[in-house]
XYZ file of N, CA, C and O in Angstrom:
512
model
N 26.905 -0.700 -17.863
C 26.885 -0.756 -16.411
C 26.225 -2.037 -15.933
O 26.688 -2.665 -15.008
N 25.130 -2.444 -16.612
C 24.434 -3.672 -16.228
C 25.349 -4.878 -16.399
O 25.378 -5.751 -15.544
N 26.110 -4.910 -17.515
C 27.024 -6.031 -17.728
C 28.071 -6.070 -16.632
O 28.443 -7.140 -16.157
N 28.560 -4.914 -16.218
C 29.548 -4.865 -15.144
C 28.966 -5.408 -13.844
O 29.580 -6.223 -13.178
N 27.761 -4.960 -13.473
C 27.144 -5.435 -12.236
C 26.864 -6.927 -12.306
O 27.078 -7.646 -11.326
N 26.382 -7.391 -13.448
C 26.100 -8.815 -13.609
C 27.388 -9.607 -13.462
O 27.434 -10.615 -12.767
N 28.465 -9.142 -14.099
C 29.748 -9.830 -14.009
C 30.277 -9.804 -12.584
O 30.776 -10.808 -12.075
N 30.186 -8.646 -11.927
C 30.677 -8.530 -10.552
C 29.906 -9.448 -9.620
O 30.482 -10.122 -8.760
N 28.595 -9.524 -9.792
C 27.778 -10.389 -8.950
C 28.130 -11.853 -9.196
O 28.284 -12.634 -8.272
N 28.282 -12.215 -10.475
C 28.600 -13.601 -10.815
C 29.958 -13.997 -10.250
O 30.113 -15.094 -9.710
N 30.953 -13.118 -10.363
C 32.280 -13.410 -9.823
C 32.221 -13.567 -8.311
O 32.795 -14.493 -7.748
N 31.498 -12.674 -7.638
C 31.373 -12.759 -6.181
C 30.689 -14.052 -5.775
O 31.139 -14.740 -4.858
N 29.618 -14.395 -6.461
C 28.891 -15.615 -6.146
C 29.758 -16.833 -6.407
O 29.848 -17.724 -5.569
N 30.449 -16.872 -7.535
C 31.311 -18.005 -7.869
C 32.450 -18.133 -6.872
O 32.742 -19.229 -6.399
N 33.063 -17.019 -6.497
C 34.164 -17.056 -5.539
C 33.712 -17.572 -4.190
O 34.391 -18.372 -3.543
N 32.550 -17.144 -3.751
C 32.077 -17.581 -2.442
C 31.678 -19.044 -2.454
O 31.899 -19.762 -1.484
N 31.100 -19.517 -3.544
C 30.734 -20.929 -3.641
C 31.986 -21.782 -3.693
O 32.087 -22.811 -3.029
N 32.983 -21.346 -4.461
C 34.224 -22.086 -4.568
C 34.940 -22.122 -3.225
O 35.480 -23.153 -2.821
N 34.938 -21.021 -2.491
C 35.616 -20.958 -1.199
C 34.991 -21.897 -0.183
O 35.666 -22.430 0.687
N 33.712 -22.140 -0.284
C 33.022 -23.022 0.660
C 33.242 -24.486 0.328
O 32.996 -25.351 1.160
N 33.661 -24.787 -0.887
C 33.888 -26.166 -1.279
C 32.621 -26.874 -1.721
O 32.665 -27.977 -2.225
N 31.475 -26.288 -1.496
C 30.201 -26.862 -1.925
C 29.230 -25.726 -2.160
O 29.341 -24.676 -1.550
N 28.289 -25.957 -3.003
C 27.324 -24.920 -3.328
C 26.416 -24.627 -2.144
O 25.874 -25.528 -1.529
N 26.263 -23.353 -1.824
C 25.314 -22.960 -0.783
C 24.077 -22.319 -1.390
O 23.264 -21.757 -0.698
N 23.968 -22.406 -2.731
C 22.817 -21.847 -3.414
C 21.700 -22.876 -3.382
O 21.900 -24.027 -3.739
N 20.512 -22.498 -2.926
C 19.425 -23.463 -2.828
C 18.904 -23.884 -4.185
O 18.975 -23.136 -5.142
N 18.363 -25.066 -4.240
C 17.719 -25.538 -5.460
C 16.369 -24.850 -5.564
O 15.622 -24.761 -4.604
N 16.060 -24.344 -6.739
C 14.809 -23.624 -6.937
C 14.106 -24.229 -8.134
O 14.693 -24.426 -9.178
N 12.830 -24.519 -7.996
C 12.064 -25.060 -9.105
C 11.396 -23.922 -9.860
O 11.142 -22.864 -9.316
N 11.112 -24.165 -11.127
C 10.469 -23.138 -11.949
C 9.014 -22.999 -11.533
O 8.384 -23.937 -11.099
N 8.490 -21.791 -11.693
C 7.092 -21.544 -11.341
C 6.691 -20.163 -11.791
O 7.466 -19.450 -12.390
N 5.485 -19.787 -11.457
C 5.009 -18.465 -11.831
C 4.790 -17.644 -10.587
O 4.530 -18.170 -9.512
N 4.907 -16.318 -10.705
C 4.677 -15.456 -9.542
C 3.247 -15.585 -9.039
O 2.333 -15.852 -9.802
N 3.075 -15.351 -7.758
C 1.740 -15.402 -7.180
C 1.097 -14.037 -7.275
O 1.770 -13.039 -7.431
N -0.191 -13.964 -7.146
C -0.898 -12.694 -7.211
C -1.199 -12.161 -5.827
O -2.192 -11.502 -5.615
N -0.351 -12.413 -4.853
C -0.628 -12.056 -3.467
C -0.133 -10.666 -3.100
O 0.087 -10.384 -1.937
N 0.122 -9.813 -4.082
C 0.572 -8.470 -3.760
C 2.046 -8.276 -4.028
O 2.555 -7.193 -3.910
N 2.762 -9.339 -4.383
C 4.160 -9.195 -4.724
C 4.558 -10.274 -5.708
O 4.024 -11.369 -5.683
N 5.495 -9.929 -6.598
C 6.031 -10.928 -7.510
C 7.112 -11.659 -6.743
O 7.996 -11.059 -6.176
N 7.012 -12.950 -6.728
C 7.913 -13.738 -5.907
C 8.414 -14.914 -6.717
O 7.657 -15.592 -7.373
N 9.726 -15.152 -6.669
C 10.249 -16.332 -7.319
C 10.065 -17.507 -6.380
O 10.071 -17.346 -5.165
N 9.882 -18.699 -6.939
C 9.703 -19.870 -6.083
C 10.947 -20.103 -5.229
O 12.044 -19.780 -5.628
N 10.761 -20.711 -4.081
C 11.899 -20.973 -3.212
C 11.859 -22.399 -2.698
O 10.829 -23.025 -2.652
N 13.029 -22.883 -2.313
C 13.098 -24.235 -1.790
C 12.556 -24.246 -0.367
O 12.379 -23.209 0.266
N 12.333 -25.430 0.161
C 11.759 -25.564 1.500
C 12.674 -24.985 2.571
O 12.215 -24.377 3.527
N 13.961 -25.177 2.439
C 14.923 -24.685 3.438
C 16.072 -23.958 2.760
O 17.189 -24.465 2.712
N 15.838 -22.766 2.218
C 16.919 -22.061 1.530
C 18.017 -21.659 2.500
O 17.763 -21.352 3.654
N 19.243 -21.711 2.008
C 20.383 -21.272 2.797
C 20.870 -19.946 2.227
O 20.764 -19.705 1.031
N 21.443 -19.090 3.070
C 21.941 -17.806 2.586
C 23.054 -17.970 1.565
O 23.826 -18.911 1.626
N 23.101 -17.073 0.639
C 24.163 -17.045 -0.348
C 25.235 -16.109 0.168
O 24.944 -15.003 0.609
N 26.450 -16.545 0.144
C 27.555 -15.693 0.579
C 27.953 -14.825 -0.612
O 28.909 -15.110 -1.311
N 27.176 -13.786 -0.876
C 27.410 -12.882 -1.997
C 27.061 -11.472 -1.558
O 26.415 -11.269 -0.536
N 27.491 -10.513 -2.337
C 27.223 -9.114 -2.029
C 26.099 -8.614 -2.925
O 26.074 -8.881 -4.122
N 25.155 -7.891 -2.313
C 24.017 -7.328 -3.048
C 24.514 -6.226 -3.976
O 25.159 -5.275 -3.528
N 24.234 -6.338 -5.272
C 24.623 -5.256 -6.175
C 23.771 -4.017 -5.916
O 22.668 -4.112 -5.382
N 24.293 -2.867 -6.285
C 23.540 -1.618 -6.109
C 22.619 -1.441 -7.312
O 23.027 -0.970 -8.367
N 21.365 -1.857 -7.142
C 20.379 -1.761 -8.210
C 19.317 -0.707 -7.904
O 18.364 -0.550 -8.669
N 19.471 0.023 -6.799
C 18.507 1.057 -6.418
C 18.464 2.124 -7.515
O 19.492 2.607 -7.984
N 17.253 2.467 -7.934
C 17.054 3.429 -9.005
C 16.904 2.758 -10.360
O 16.501 3.390 -11.325
N 17.216 1.479 -10.421
C 17.142 0.748 -11.678
C 15.800 0.064 -11.868
O 14.944 0.049 -10.981
N 15.642 -0.529 -13.026
C 14.421 -1.236 -13.379
C 14.385 -2.590 -12.679
O 15.360 -3.341 -12.702
N 13.259 -2.909 -12.056
C 13.121 -4.158 -11.304
C 13.221 -5.374 -12.219
O 13.778 -6.400 -11.817
N 12.717 -5.286 -13.423
C 12.809 -6.392 -14.368
C 14.252 -6.698 -14.727
O 14.659 -7.860 -14.785
N 15.039 -5.663 -14.937
C 16.453 -5.858 -15.253
C 17.198 -6.428 -14.051
O 18.089 -7.258 -14.201
N 16.856 -5.973 -12.863
C 17.497 -6.510 -11.656
C 17.177 -7.988 -11.506
O 18.040 -8.783 -11.138
N 15.938 -8.366 -11.804
C 15.543 -9.768 -11.718
C 16.352 -10.605 -12.702
O 16.799 -11.700 -12.374
N 16.591 -10.087 -13.893
C 17.407 -10.785 -14.880
C 18.864 -10.851 -14.429
O 19.547 -11.844 -14.645
N 19.337 -9.771 -13.826
C 20.733 -9.651 -13.415
C 21.080 -10.597 -12.269
O 22.146 -11.182 -12.254
N 20.172 -10.742 -11.333
C 20.411 -11.603 -10.181
C 20.271 -13.054 -10.638
O 19.537 -13.365 -11.550
N 20.955 -13.927 -9.984
C 20.869 -15.345 -10.304
C 19.436 -15.829 -10.128
O 18.750 -15.453 -9.180
N 18.979 -16.683 -11.011
C 17.615 -17.211 -10.912
C 17.453 -18.096 -9.680
O 16.348 -18.424 -9.296
N 18.571 -18.484 -9.063
C 18.509 -19.335 -7.881
C 18.363 -18.528 -6.593
O 18.245 -19.087 -5.522
N 18.394 -17.199 -6.705
C 18.261 -16.358 -5.521
C 16.790 -16.017 -5.322
O 16.112 -15.544 -6.228
N 16.303 -16.281 -4.136
C 14.913 -16.029 -3.781
C 14.722 -14.526 -3.600
O 15.378 -13.910 -2.756
N 13.866 -13.918 -4.416
C 13.636 -12.477 -4.328
C 12.158 -12.152 -4.410
O 11.384 -12.878 -5.025
N 11.788 -11.051 -3.748
C 10.413 -10.568 -3.724
C 10.427 -9.091 -4.096
O 11.309 -8.344 -3.686
N 9.409 -8.668 -4.847
C 9.209 -7.261 -5.169
C 7.954 -6.798 -4.449
O 6.890 -7.379 -4.629
N 8.098 -5.744 -3.630
C 6.967 -5.217 -2.862
C 6.714 -3.767 -3.230
O 7.655 -2.984 -3.400
N 5.451 -3.394 -3.301
C 5.054 -2.017 -3.592
C 5.484 -1.131 -2.427
O 4.976 -1.249 -1.322
N 6.442 -0.238 -2.670
C 6.981 0.632 -1.618
C 6.110 1.860 -1.381
O 6.380 2.640 -0.469
N 5.055 2.046 -2.165
C 4.198 3.221 -2.005
C 3.243 3.080 -0.825
O 2.616 4.047 -0.420
N 3.106 1.861 -0.304
C 2.176 1.627 0.795
C 0.775 1.294 0.315
O -0.126 1.075 1.112
N 0.578 1.241 -1.006
C -0.738 0.958 -1.561
C -1.019 -0.538 -1.691
O -2.134 -0.926 -2.004
N -0.009 -1.379 -1.483
C -0.193 -2.816 -1.536
C -0.507 -3.370 -2.916
O -1.118 -4.423 -3.039
N -0.078 -2.670 -3.964
C -0.360 -3.125 -5.327
C 0.469 -4.374 -5.650
O 1.609 -4.487 -5.225
N -0.106 -5.299 -6.421
C 0.672 -6.475 -6.828
C 1.724 -6.081 -7.862
O 1.478 -5.226 -8.714
N 2.882 -6.690 -7.769
C 3.957 -6.445 -8.727
C 3.977 -7.640 -9.678
O 4.749 -8.578 -9.509
N 3.075 -7.607 -10.653
C 2.937 -8.729 -11.572
C 4.054 -8.776 -12.612
O 4.503 -9.846 -12.976
N 4.489 -7.615 -13.104
C 5.562 -7.556 -14.095
C 6.633 -6.592 -13.581
O 6.479 -5.373 -13.690
N 7.724 -7.121 -13.015
C 8.763 -6.259 -12.455
C 9.313 -5.230 -13.445
O 9.789 -4.181 -13.038
N 9.226 -5.492 -14.746
C 9.732 -4.545 -15.744
C 8.970 -3.224 -15.718
O 9.462 -2.210 -16.199
N 7.769 -3.199 -15.130
C 6.963 -1.988 -15.042
C 7.252 -1.187 -13.771
O 6.552 -0.226 -13.473
N 8.267 -1.592 -13.006
C 8.562 -0.987 -11.708
C 10.035 -0.614 -11.610
O 10.880 -1.200 -12.272
N 10.331 0.385 -10.767
C 11.724 0.732 -10.489
C 12.002 0.509 -9.009
O 11.107 0.598 -8.163
N 13.253 0.247 -8.700
C 13.662 -0.120 -7.346
C 13.998 1.126 -6.530
O 14.796 1.960 -6.945
N 13.377 1.225 -5.348
C 13.645 2.333 -4.430
C 14.562 1.906 -3.284
O 15.302 2.720 -2.744
N 14.474 0.638 -2.883
C 15.330 0.142 -1.801
C 15.439 -1.361 -1.913
O 14.704 -1.997 -2.663
N 16.377 -1.897 -1.161
C 16.551 -3.347 -1.149
C 16.983 -3.791 0.239
O 17.560 -3.028 1.004
N 16.638 -5.044 0.538
C 17.067 -5.668 1.786
C 17.715 -6.989 1.415
O 17.015 -7.853 0.870
N 18.975 -7.172 1.592
C 19.913 -6.242 2.204
C 20.177 -5.050 1.287
O 19.851 -5.088 0.105
N 20.764 -4.031 1.848
C 21.066 -2.823 1.093
C 22.207 -3.036 0.118
O 22.891 -4.056 0.144
N 22.415 -2.052 -0.755
C 23.490 -2.145 -1.736
C 24.837 -2.393 -1.066
O 25.143 -1.832 -0.014
N 25.612 -3.264 -1.677
C 26.966 -3.601 -1.245
C 27.027 -4.305 0.108
O 28.095 -4.400 0.694
N 25.891 -4.782 0.608
C 25.876 -5.566 1.844
C 25.816 -7.042 1.490
O 25.289 -7.426 0.446
N 26.337 -7.875 2.373
C 26.336 -9.305 2.126
C 24.922 -9.869 2.229
O 24.161 -9.503 3.117
N 24.577 -10.754 1.316
C 23.281 -11.436 1.351
C 23.425 -12.578 2.346
O 24.186 -13.513 2.129
N 22.705 -12.479 3.453
C 22.824 -13.491 4.504
C 21.503 -14.156 4.826
O 21.458 -15.031 5.683
N 20.415 -13.731 4.186
C 19.114 -14.339 4.447
C 18.225 -14.205 3.214
O 18.504 -13.422 2.313
N 17.187 -15.005 3.192
C 16.215 -14.979 2.106
C 14.882 -14.550 2.638
O 14.596 -14.796 3.810
N 14.017 -14.019 1.859
C 14.271 -13.623 0.479
C 14.954 -12.261 0.431
O 14.906 -11.485 1.375
N 15.569 -11.965 -0.710
C 16.053 -10.620 -0.996
C 14.793 -9.833 -1.338
O 13.962 -10.289 -2.116
N 14.601 -8.666 -0.717
C 13.372 -7.891 -0.904
C 13.696 -6.563 -1.588
O 14.583 -5.835 -1.152
N 12.959 -6.279 -2.642
C 13.100 -5.009 -3.349
C 11.828 -4.197 -3.137
O 10.730 -4.672 -3.425
N 11.967 -2.965 -2.624
C 10.850 -2.030 -2.527
C 10.771 -1.272 -3.835
O 11.756 -0.647 -4.251
N 9.644 -1.335 -4.502
C 9.522 -0.770 -5.843
C 8.310 0.160 -5.970
O 7.366 0.072 -5.185
N 8.374 1.054 -6.946
C 7.241 1.897 -7.335
C 7.145 1.838 -8.857
O 8.091 1.430 -9.530
N 6.015 2.255 -9.392
C 5.853 2.290 -10.842
C 6.948 3.128 -11.484
O 7.454 4.080 -10.873
N 7.326 2.798 -12.712
C 8.445 3.484 -13.359
C 8.222 4.989 -13.489
O 9.184 5.751 -13.508
N 6.987 5.440 -13.523
C 6.720 6.877 -13.664
C 6.582 7.572 -12.304
O 6.385 8.784 -12.250
N 6.708 6.817 -11.213
C 6.545 7.369 -9.867
C 7.891 7.714 -9.240
O 8.942 7.280 -9.710
N 7.836 8.479 -8.171
C 9.046 8.894 -7.467
C 9.276 8.048 -6.220
O 8.339 7.772 -5.466
N 10.506 7.697 -5.983
C 10.854 6.951 -4.770
C 10.705 7.826 -3.524
O 10.622 7.311 -2.411
N 10.645 9.137 -3.704
C 10.494 10.046 -2.571
C 9.139 9.896 -1.882
O 8.984 10.267 -0.733
N 8.179 9.304 -2.579
C 6.832 9.138 -2.026
C 6.618 7.776 -1.369
O 5.496 7.384 -1.102
N 7.712 7.055 -1.088
C 7.576 5.723 -0.524
C 7.360 5.777 0.976
O 7.683 6.754 1.650
N 6.794 4.690 1.481
C 6.550 4.543 2.912
C 7.870 4.138 3.562
O 8.547 3.239 3.079
N 8.265 4.797 4.676
C 9.524 4.428 5.334
C 9.496 2.968 5.770
O 8.465 2.440 6.168
N 10.681 2.350 5.695
C 10.799 0.942 6.082
C 10.698 0.755 7.567
O 11.098 1.473 8.365
């Protein structure tokens, strides 16, 4: 299933970039996540939206979703429990929600994933 979602996302992203005639994916430099309460990939100064569709990763492992999504997509993982815990290693968390939602077009940055610990329930999350 992960290979299918990864392939579907890659095809959608490639098709949209090709249709535009130029890449709309922002340049992103390598870096490490900050300890400010969320794991965040580095972002360019003026990121532009990617014309792609958000895969349905709700219920899945945040670490796998991070691997599945293009490294050029600006994404943040936030503790959905309301406790404000830092998400230092996304592999230790599962996804309860995403902005944009599953199967919606990505039109702004960052993509935000609401996550809880892998042993926790998404039913206990704080409403958005």
